[in-house]
Amino acid sequence: VVPLVAAQSAALNTACTASIVATNSAVGVVAHHLAGALNGVLVTAESVAKALGPALVAPIFAAAITARPEYLGQPSGAALTFTGLASLVALFGVGAARYLTLLDAHEGHARGQVPGRTS
């Protein structure tokens, strides 16, 4: 279970960082003067998610460990819950990374740079 918690924590940190980078990049393209306000909205949404997360996930975790206790064998309900949540966070991280790639391509086209052309 410890490797799953470590993977979930790493995925969460990566996804949060990628979302902030994507937000800063998107604002820089459209309206740089709104960067502070948009980052405030982003941090507020992140804080609300951190506040509501335990309240939303605790019932799922309790149901999982009740339905599949560890003594019944692996995978336990706890392992399934952590694996599911880590997968969800990793999916968000991949989505954010993909968005950054698309954003970079959009910025290159906005500057007149075409992939594969060197001038």
C-alpha positions as semicolon CSV with decimal commas, in nm:
position;residue;x (nm);y (nm);z (nm)
1;V;0,000;0,000;0,000
2;V;0,291;0,239;0,068
3;P;0,401;0,240;-0,301
4;L;0,043;0,322;-0,400
5;V;0,029;0,615;-0,161
6;A;0,364;0,739;-0,293
7;A;0,242;0,706;-0,653
8;Q;-0,081;0,887;-0,570
9;S;0,107;1,168;-0,398
10;A;0,349;1,207;-0,690
11;A;0,063;1,207;-0,940
12;L;-0,127;1,466;-0,736
13;N;0,173;1,699;-0,715
14;T;0,242;1,659;-1,088
15;A;-0,120;1,726;-1,183
16;C;-0,143;2,035;-0,960
17;T;0,181;2,176;-1,097
18;A;0,078;2,106;-1,455
19;S;-0,258;2,278;-1,404
20;I;-0,091;2,590;-1,266
21;V;0,161;2,596;-1,554
22;A;-0,119;2,548;-1,807
23;T;-0,320;2,829;-1,649
24;N;-0,023;3,067;-1,653
25;S;0,054;2,979;-2,015
26;A;-0,307;3,023;-2,125
27;V;-0,337;3,359;-1,954
28;G;-0,010;3,477;-2,105
29;V;-0,146;3,414;-2,454
30;V;-0,479;3,590;-2,406
31;A;-0,464;3,844;-2,125
32;H;-0,148;3,859;-1,917
33;H;-0,294;4,124;-1,686
34;L;-0,551;3,870;-1,558
35;A;-0,291;3,616;-1,441
36;G;-0,324;3,703;-1,071
37;A;-0,703;3,687;-1,073
38;L;-0,707;3,358;-1,259
39;N;-0,448;3,206;-1,027
40;G;-0,667;3,317;-0,735
41;V;-0,961;3,129;-0,885
42;L;-0,739;2,825;-0,942
43;V;-0,612;2,824;-0,582
44;T;-0,966;2,872;-0,450
45;A;-1,090;2,573;-0,652
46;E;-0,793;2,367;-0,531
47;S;-0,868;2,462;-0,169
48;V;-1,235;2,371;-0,201
49;A;-1,136;2,036;-0,352
50;K;-0,894;1,971;-0,065
51;A;-1,165;2,059;0,186
52;L;-1,435;1,845;0,025
53;G;-1,208;1,556;-0,076
54;P;-1,200;1,381;0,261
55;A;-1,575;1,419;0,306
56;L;-1,641;1,271;-0,036
57;V;-1,381;0,993;-0,031
58;A;-1,425;0,877;0,331
59;P;-1,761;0,706;0,262
60;I;-1,617;0,535;-0,046
61;F;-1,317;0,416;0,153
62;A;-1,538;0,294;0,440
63;A;-1,762;0,102;0,201
64;A;-1,459;-0,050;0,027
65;I;-1,294;-0,176;0,345
66;T;-1,628;-0,306;0,473
67;A;-1,703;-0,489;0,149
68;R;-1,352;-0,630;0,105
69;P;-1,156;-0,649;0,433
70;E;-0,786;-0,726;0,415
71;Y;-0,824;-1,070;0,577
72;L;-1,019;-1,190;0,270
73;G;-0,701;-1,154;0,066
74;Q;-0,561;-0,919;-0,186
75;P;-0,659;-0,685;-0,332
76;S;-0,820;-0,536;-0,025
77;G;-1,077;-0,261;-0,037
78;A;-0,816;-0,014;0,081
79;A;-0,576;-0,112;-0,198
80;L;-0,853;-0,088;-0,456
81;T;-0,958;0,254;-0,330
82;F;-0,605;0,394;-0,332
83;T;-0,534;0,242;-0,674
84;G;-0,854;0,391;-0,814
85;L;-0,786;0,737;-0,674
86;A;-0,420;0,729;-0,783
87;S;-0,531;0,629;-1,133
88;L;-0,779;0,915;-1,143
89;V;-0,515;1,168;-1,037
90;A;-0,267;1,023;-1,289
91;L;-0,533;1,056;-1,559
92;F;-0,576;1,423;-1,471
93;G;-0,197;1,465;-1,484
94;V;-0,179;1,309;-1,830
95;G;-0,465;1,531;-1,943
96;A;-0,289;1,841;-1,811
97;A;0,037;1,738;-1,980
98;R;-0,149;1,679;-2,307
99;Y;-0,310;2,020;-2,274
100;L;0,032;2,181;-2,231
101;T;0,150;2,015;-2,553
102;L;-0,152;2,148;-2,740
103;L;-0,104;2,493;-2,586
104;D;0,260;2,504;-2,694
105;A;0,157;2,411;-3,048
106;H;-0,107;2,685;-3,044
107;E;0,145;2,944;-2,919
108;G;0,387;2,841;-3,195
109;H;0,121;2,890;-3,462
110;A;0,025;3,225;-3,306
111;R;0,387;3,338;-3,346
112;G;0,401;3,213;-3,705
113;Q;0,617;2,912;-3,623
114;V;0,515;2,599;-3,809
115;P;0,643;2,260;-3,685
116;G;0,912;2,123;-3,914
117;R;0,997;2,461;-4,065
118;T;1,316;2,638;-3,959
119;S;1,286;3,008;-4,038
